[in-house]
PDB file of C-alpha atoms in Angstrom:
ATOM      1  CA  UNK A   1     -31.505   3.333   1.112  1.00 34.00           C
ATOM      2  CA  UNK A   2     -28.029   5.357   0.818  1.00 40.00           C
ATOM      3  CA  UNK A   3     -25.155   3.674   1.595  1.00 47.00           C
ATOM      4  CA  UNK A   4     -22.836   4.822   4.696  1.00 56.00           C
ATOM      5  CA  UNK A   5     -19.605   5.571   2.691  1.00 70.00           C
ATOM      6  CA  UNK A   6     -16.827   3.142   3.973  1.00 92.00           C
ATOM      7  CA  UNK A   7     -13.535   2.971   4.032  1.00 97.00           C
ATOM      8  CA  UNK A   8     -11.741   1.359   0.862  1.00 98.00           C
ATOM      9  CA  UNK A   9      -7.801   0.491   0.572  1.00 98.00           C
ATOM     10  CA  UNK A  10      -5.609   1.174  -2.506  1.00 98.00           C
ATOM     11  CA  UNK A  11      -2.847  -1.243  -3.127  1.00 98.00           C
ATOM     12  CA  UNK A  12      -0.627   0.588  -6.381  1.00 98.00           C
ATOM     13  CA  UNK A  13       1.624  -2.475  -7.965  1.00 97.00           C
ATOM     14  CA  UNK A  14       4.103  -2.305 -10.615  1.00 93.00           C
ATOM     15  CA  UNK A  15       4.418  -4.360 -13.055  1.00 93.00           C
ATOM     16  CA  UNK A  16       6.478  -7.325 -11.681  1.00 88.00           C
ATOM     17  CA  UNK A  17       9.293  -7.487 -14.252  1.00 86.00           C
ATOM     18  CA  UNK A  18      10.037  -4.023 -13.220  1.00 89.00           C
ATOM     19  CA  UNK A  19      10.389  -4.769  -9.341  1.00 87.00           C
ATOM     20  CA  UNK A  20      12.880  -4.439  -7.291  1.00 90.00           C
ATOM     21  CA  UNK A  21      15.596  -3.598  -9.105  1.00 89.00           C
ATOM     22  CA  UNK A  22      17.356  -2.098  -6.425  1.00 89.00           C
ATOM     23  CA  UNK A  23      17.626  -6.219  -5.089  1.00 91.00           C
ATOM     24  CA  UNK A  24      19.024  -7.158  -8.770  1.00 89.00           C
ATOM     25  CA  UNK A  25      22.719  -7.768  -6.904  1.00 87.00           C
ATOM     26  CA  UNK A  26      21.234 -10.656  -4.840  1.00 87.00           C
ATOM     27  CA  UNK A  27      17.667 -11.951  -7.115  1.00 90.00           C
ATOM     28  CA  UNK A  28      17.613 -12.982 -10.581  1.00 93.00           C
ATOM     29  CA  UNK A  29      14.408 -10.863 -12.523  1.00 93.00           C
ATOM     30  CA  UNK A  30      12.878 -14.066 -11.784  1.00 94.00           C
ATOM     31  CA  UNK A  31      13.272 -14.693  -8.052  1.00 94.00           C
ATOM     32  CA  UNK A  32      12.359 -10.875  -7.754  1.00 94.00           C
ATOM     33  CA  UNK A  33       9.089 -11.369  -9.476  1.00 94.00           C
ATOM     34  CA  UNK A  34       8.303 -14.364  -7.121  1.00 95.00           C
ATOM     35  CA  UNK A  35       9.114 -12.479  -4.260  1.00 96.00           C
ATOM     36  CA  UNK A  36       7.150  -9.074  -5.249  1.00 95.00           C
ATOM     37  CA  UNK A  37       4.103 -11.320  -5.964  1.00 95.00           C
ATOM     38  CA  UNK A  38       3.986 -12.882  -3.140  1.00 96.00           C
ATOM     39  CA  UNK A  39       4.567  -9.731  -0.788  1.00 97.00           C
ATOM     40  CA  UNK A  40       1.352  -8.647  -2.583  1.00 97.00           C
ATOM     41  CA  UNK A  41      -0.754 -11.683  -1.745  1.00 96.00           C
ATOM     42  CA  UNK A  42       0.047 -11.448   2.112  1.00 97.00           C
ATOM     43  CA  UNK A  43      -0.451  -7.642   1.626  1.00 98.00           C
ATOM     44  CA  UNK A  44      -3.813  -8.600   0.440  1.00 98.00           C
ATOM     45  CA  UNK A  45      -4.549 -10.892   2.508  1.00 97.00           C
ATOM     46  CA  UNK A  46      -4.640  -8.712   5.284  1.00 98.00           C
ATOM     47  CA  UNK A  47      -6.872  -5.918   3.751  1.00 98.00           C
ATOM     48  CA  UNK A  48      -9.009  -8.865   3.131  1.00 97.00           C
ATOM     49  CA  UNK A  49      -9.406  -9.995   6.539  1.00 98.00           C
ATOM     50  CA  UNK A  50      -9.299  -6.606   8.269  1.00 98.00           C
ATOM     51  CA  UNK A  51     -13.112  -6.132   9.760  1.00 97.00           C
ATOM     52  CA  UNK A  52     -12.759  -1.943   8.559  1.00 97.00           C
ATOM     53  CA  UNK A  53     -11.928  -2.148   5.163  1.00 98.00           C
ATOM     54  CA  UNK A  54     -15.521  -2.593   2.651  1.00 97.00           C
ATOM     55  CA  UNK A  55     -13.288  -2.578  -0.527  1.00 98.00           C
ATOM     56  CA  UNK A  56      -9.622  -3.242  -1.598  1.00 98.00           C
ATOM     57  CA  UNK A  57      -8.471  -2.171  -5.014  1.00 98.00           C
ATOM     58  CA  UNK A  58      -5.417  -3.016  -6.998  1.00 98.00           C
ATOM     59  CA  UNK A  59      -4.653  -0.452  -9.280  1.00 98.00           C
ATOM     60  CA  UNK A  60      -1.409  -1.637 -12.118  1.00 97.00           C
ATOM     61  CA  UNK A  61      -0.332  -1.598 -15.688  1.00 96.00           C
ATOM     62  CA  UNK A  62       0.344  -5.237 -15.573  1.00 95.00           C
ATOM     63  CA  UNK A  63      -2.592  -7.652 -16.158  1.00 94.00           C
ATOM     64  CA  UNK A  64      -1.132 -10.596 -14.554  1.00 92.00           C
ATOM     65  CA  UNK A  65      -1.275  -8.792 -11.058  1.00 95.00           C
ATOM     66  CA  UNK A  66      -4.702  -7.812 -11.775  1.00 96.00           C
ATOM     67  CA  UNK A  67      -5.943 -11.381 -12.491  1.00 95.00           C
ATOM     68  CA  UNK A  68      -3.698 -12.385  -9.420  1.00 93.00           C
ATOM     69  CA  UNK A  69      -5.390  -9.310  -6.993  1.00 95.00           C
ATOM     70  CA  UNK A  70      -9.125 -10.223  -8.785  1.00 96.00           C
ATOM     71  CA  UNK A  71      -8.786 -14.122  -7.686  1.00 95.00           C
ATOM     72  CA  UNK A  72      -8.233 -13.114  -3.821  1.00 94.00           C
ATOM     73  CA  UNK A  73     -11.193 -11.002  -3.946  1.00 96.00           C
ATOM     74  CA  UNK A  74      -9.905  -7.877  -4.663  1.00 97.00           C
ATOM     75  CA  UNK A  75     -10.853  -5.003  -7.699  1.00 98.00           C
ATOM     76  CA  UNK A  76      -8.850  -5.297 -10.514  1.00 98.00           C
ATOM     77  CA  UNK A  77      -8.110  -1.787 -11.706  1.00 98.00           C
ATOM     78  CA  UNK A  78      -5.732  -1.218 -15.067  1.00 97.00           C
ATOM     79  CA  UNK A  79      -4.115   2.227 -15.422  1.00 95.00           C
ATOM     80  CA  UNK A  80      -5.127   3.797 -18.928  1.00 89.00           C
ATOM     81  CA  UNK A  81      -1.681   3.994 -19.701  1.00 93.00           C
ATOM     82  CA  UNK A  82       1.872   3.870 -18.036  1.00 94.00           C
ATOM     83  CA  UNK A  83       0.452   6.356 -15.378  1.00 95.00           C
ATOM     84  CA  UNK A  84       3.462   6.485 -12.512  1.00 95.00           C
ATOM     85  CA  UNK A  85       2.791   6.156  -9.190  1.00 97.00           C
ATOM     86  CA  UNK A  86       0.773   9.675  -8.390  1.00 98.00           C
ATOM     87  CA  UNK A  87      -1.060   9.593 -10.942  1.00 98.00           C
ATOM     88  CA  UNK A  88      -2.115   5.985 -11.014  1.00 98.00           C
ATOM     89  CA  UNK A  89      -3.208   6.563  -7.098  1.00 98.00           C
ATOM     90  CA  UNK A  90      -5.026   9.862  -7.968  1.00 98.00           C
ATOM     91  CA  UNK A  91      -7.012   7.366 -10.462  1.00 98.00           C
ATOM     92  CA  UNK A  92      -8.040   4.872  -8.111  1.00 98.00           C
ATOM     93  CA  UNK A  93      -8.683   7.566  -5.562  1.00 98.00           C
ATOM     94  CA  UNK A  94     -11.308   9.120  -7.725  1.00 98.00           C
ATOM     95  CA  UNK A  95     -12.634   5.798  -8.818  1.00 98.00           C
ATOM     96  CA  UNK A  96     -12.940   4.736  -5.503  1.00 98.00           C
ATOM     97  CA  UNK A  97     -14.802   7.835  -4.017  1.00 97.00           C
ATOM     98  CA  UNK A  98     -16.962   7.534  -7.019  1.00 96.00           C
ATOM     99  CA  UNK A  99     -17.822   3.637  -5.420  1.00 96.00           C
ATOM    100  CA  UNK A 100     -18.945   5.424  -2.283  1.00 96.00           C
ATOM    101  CA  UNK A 101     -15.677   5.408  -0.727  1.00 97.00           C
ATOM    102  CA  UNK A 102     -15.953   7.580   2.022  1.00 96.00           C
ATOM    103  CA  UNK A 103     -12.311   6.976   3.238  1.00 97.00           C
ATOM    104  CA  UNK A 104      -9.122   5.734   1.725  1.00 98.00           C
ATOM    105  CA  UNK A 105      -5.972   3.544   2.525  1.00 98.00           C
ATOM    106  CA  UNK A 106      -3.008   3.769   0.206  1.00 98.00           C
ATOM    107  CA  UNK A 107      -0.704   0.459   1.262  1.00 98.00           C
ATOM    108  CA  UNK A 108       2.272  -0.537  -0.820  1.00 97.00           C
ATOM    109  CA  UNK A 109       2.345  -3.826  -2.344  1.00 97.00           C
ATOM    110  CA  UNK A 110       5.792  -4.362  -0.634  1.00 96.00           C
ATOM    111  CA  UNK A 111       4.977  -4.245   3.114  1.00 97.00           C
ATOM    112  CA  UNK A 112       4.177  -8.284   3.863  1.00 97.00           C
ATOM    113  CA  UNK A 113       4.073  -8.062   7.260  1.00 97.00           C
ATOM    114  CA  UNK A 114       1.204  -6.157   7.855  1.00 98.00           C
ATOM    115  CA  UNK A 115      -1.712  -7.749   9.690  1.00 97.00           C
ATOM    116  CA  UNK A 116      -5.311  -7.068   9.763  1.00 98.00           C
ATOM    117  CA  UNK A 117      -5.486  -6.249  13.279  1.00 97.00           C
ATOM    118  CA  UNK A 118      -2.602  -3.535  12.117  1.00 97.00           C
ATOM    119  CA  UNK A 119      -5.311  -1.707   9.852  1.00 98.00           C
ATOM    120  CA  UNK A 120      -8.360  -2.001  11.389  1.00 97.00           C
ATOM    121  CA  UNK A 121      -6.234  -0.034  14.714  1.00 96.00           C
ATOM    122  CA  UNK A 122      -5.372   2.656  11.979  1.00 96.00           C
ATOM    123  CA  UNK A 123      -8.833   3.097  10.472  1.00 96.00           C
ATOM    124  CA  UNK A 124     -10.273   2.948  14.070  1.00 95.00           C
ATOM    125  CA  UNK A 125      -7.938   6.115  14.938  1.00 92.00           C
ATOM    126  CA  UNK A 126      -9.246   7.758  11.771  1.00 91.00           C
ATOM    127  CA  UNK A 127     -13.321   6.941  12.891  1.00 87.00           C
ATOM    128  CA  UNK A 128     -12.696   8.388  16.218  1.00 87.00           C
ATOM    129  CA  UNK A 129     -11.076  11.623  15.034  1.00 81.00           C
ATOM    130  CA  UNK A 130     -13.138  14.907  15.811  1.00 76.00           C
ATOM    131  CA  UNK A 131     -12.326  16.169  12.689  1.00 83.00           C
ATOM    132  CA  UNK A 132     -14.157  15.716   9.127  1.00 92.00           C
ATOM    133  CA  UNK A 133     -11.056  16.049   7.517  1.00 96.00           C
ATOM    134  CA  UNK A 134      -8.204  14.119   8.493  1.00 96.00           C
ATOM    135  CA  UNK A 135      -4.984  12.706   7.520  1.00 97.00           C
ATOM    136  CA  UNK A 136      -2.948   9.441   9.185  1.00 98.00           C
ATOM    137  CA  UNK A 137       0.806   8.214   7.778  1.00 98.00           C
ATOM    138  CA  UNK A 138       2.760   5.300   8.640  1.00 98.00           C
ATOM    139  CA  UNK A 139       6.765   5.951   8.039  1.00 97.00           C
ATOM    140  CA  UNK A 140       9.044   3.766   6.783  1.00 96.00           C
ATOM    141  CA  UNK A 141      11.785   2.341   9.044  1.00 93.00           C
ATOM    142  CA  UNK A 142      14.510   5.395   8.002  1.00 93.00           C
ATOM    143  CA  UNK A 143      11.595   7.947   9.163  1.00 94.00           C
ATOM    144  CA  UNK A 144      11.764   9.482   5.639  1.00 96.00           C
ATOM    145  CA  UNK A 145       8.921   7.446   2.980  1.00 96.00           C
ATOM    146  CA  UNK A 146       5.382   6.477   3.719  1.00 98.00           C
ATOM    147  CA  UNK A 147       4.082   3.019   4.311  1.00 98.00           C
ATOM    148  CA  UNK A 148       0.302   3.827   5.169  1.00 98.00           C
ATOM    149  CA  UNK A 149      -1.608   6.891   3.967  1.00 98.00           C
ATOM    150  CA  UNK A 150      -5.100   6.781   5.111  1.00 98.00           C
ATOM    151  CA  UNK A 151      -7.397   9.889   4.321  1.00 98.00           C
ATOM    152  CA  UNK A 152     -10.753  11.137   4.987  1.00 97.00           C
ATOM    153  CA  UNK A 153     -12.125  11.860   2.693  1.00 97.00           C
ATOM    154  CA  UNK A 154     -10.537  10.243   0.084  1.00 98.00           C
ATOM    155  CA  UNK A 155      -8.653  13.244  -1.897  1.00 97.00           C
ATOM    156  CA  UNK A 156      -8.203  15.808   1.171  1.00 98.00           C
ATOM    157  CA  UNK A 157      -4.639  16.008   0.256  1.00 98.00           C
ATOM    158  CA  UNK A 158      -3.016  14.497  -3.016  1.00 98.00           C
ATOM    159  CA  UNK A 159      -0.780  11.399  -2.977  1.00 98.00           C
ATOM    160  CA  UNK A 160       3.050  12.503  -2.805  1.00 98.00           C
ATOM    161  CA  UNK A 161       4.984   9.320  -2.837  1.00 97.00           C
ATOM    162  CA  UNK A 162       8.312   8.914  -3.842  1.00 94.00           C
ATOM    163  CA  UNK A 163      11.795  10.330  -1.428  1.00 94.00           C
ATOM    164  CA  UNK A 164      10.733  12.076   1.198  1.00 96.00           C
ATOM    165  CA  UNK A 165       7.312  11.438   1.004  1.00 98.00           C
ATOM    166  CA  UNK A 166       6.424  11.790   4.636  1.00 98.00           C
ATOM    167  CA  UNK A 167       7.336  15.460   4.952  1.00 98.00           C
ATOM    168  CA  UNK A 168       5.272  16.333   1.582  1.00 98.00           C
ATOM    169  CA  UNK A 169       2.433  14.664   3.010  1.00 98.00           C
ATOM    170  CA  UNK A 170       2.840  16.514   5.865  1.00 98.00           C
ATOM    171  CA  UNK A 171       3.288  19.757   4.269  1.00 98.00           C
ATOM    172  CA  UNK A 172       0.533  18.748   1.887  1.00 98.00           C
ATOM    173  CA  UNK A 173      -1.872  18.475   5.364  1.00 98.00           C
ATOM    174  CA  UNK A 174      -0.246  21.681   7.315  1.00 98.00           C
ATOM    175  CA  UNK A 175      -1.302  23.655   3.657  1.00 97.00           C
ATOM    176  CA  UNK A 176      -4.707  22.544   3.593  1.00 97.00           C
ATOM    177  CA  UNK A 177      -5.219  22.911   6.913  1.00 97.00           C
ATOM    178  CA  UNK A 178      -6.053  19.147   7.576  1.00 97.00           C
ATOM    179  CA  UNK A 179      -5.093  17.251  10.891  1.00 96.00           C
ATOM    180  CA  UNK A 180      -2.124  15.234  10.813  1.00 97.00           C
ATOM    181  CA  UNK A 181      -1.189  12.383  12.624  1.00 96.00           C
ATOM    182  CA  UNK A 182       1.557   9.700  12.353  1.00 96.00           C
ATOM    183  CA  UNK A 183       0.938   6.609  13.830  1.00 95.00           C
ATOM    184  CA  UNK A 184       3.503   3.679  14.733  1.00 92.00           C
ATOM    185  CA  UNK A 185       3.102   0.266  13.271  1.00 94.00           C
ATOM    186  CA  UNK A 186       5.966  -1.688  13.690  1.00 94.00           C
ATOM    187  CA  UNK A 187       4.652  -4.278  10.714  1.00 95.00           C
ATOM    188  CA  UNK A 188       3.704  -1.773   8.599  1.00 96.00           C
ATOM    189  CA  UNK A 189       7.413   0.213   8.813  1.00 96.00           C
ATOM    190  CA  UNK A 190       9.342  -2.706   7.243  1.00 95.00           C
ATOM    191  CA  UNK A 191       9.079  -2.292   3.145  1.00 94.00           C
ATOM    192  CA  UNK A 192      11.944  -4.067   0.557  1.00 93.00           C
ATOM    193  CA  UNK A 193      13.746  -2.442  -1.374  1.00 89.00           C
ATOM    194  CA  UNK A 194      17.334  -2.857  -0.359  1.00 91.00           C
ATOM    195  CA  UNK A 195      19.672  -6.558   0.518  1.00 90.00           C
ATOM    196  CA  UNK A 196      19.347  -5.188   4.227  1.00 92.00           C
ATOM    197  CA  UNK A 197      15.611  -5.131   3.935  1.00 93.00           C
ATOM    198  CA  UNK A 198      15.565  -8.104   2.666  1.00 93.00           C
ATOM    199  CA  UNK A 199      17.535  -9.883   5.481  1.00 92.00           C
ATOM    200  CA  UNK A 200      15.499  -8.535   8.318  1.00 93.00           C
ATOM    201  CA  UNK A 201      12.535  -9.248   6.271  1.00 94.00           C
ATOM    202  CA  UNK A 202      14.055 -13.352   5.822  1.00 93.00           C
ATOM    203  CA  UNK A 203      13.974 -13.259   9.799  1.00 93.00           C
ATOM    204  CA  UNK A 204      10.155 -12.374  10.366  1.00 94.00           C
ATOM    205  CA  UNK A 205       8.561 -13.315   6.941  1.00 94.00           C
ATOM    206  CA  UNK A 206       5.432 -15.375   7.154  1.00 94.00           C
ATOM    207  CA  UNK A 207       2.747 -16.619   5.085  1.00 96.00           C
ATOM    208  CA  UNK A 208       3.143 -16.339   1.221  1.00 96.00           C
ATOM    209  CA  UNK A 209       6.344 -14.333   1.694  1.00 97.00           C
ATOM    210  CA  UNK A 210       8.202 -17.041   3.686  1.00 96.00           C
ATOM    211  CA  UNK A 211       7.483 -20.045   1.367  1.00 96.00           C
ATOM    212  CA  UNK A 212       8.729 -17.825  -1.499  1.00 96.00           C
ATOM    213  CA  UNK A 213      11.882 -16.983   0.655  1.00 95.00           C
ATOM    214  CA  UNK A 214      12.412 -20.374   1.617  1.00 94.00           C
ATOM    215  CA  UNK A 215      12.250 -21.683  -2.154  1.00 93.00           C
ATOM    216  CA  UNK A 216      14.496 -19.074  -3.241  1.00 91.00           C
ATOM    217  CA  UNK A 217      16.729 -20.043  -0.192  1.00 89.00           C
ATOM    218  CA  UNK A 218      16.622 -17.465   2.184  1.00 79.00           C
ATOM    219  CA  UNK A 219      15.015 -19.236   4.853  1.00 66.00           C
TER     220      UNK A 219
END
């Protein structure tokens, strides 16, 4: 019996002594490596739960977060070499579709809020589209980055991420000639990379991400 391809999510993580740099003038290497790991368990968590997503994969250069993502259930994947961030998503892509993904969800590792009931409303908008071929985005909260990239099927358009991101994803769709849409998630909008992120983020954390605020004295 053939399997109905299902939808699968892609989590990309870098390696944690590398994160959040741009939060070096307020967290010590350390406290940013708590803080980045635990944004990635409740980001986890919630792919986990969410009733739409079969699979969720981790793909990173650093085997610590894979052992972390592979004891909450998720699939370890290990970039065959220092890969960036396009290129590291363009290999879990293709490994995923190869696992009979017929769908995929690109979430940072960075956006804790995020709830299940968040991304089971995005898939749900993707499953009702008329179209074969179809792209949905989440924006960041300046309206510029992407926070969610779901597409259908998996490699209709090629992961753009970096500044700006939204509009090449865009223009990646309009080029291809592939349905856009971009959906509002409140949650989903609020990623950490900056002190100011990191203070609204104090005021709403939950879960993993506000016990490791709260020992590192934020909350």
């Amino acid at each position: 019996m053939t399997r109905r391809p299902g939808t699968h999510a892609i989590v990309p993580v870098k390696p944690f002594a590398r994160a959040k740099t741009r939060l070096a003038q307020m967290l010590s290497p350390e406290a940013r490596r708590v803080l980045a790991s635990a944004m990635l368990l409740d980001v986890i968590a919630a792919l986990r739960a969410a009733r739409m997503i079969e699979r969720v994969w981790v793909v990173s250069l650093d085997r610590e977060v894979l052992r972390g993502a592979a004891r909450l259930g998720a699939v370890p994947l290990e970039e065959e070499f220092d890969m960036g961030l396009n290129r590291a998503l363009r290999f879990a892509t293709r490994t995923s579709a190869g696992d009979g993904a017929g769908r995929v969800l690109i979430v940072p590792s960075d956006v804790p809020l995020v709830t299940a009931a968040d991304i089971d409303a995005l898939v749900g908008a993707a499953a009702r589209a008329r179209s074969p071929r179809s792209v949905i985005a989440v924006a960041s909260r300046d309206g510029t980055g992407t926070n969610a990239l779901l597409r259908t099927p998996p490699a209709v358009i090629p992961p753009r991420f970096g500044a700006g991101s939204l509009r090449r994803h865009a223009q990646e769709a309009e080029r291809r000639g592939v349905p856009f849409l971009l959906r509002r998630a409140p949650r989903m909008m609020l990623d950490v990379d900056t002190p100011a992120e990191l203070v609204l983020l104090a005021r709403r954390a939950r879960g993993h991400t506000a016990r490791a605020l709260r020992r590192l004295g934020f909350l």
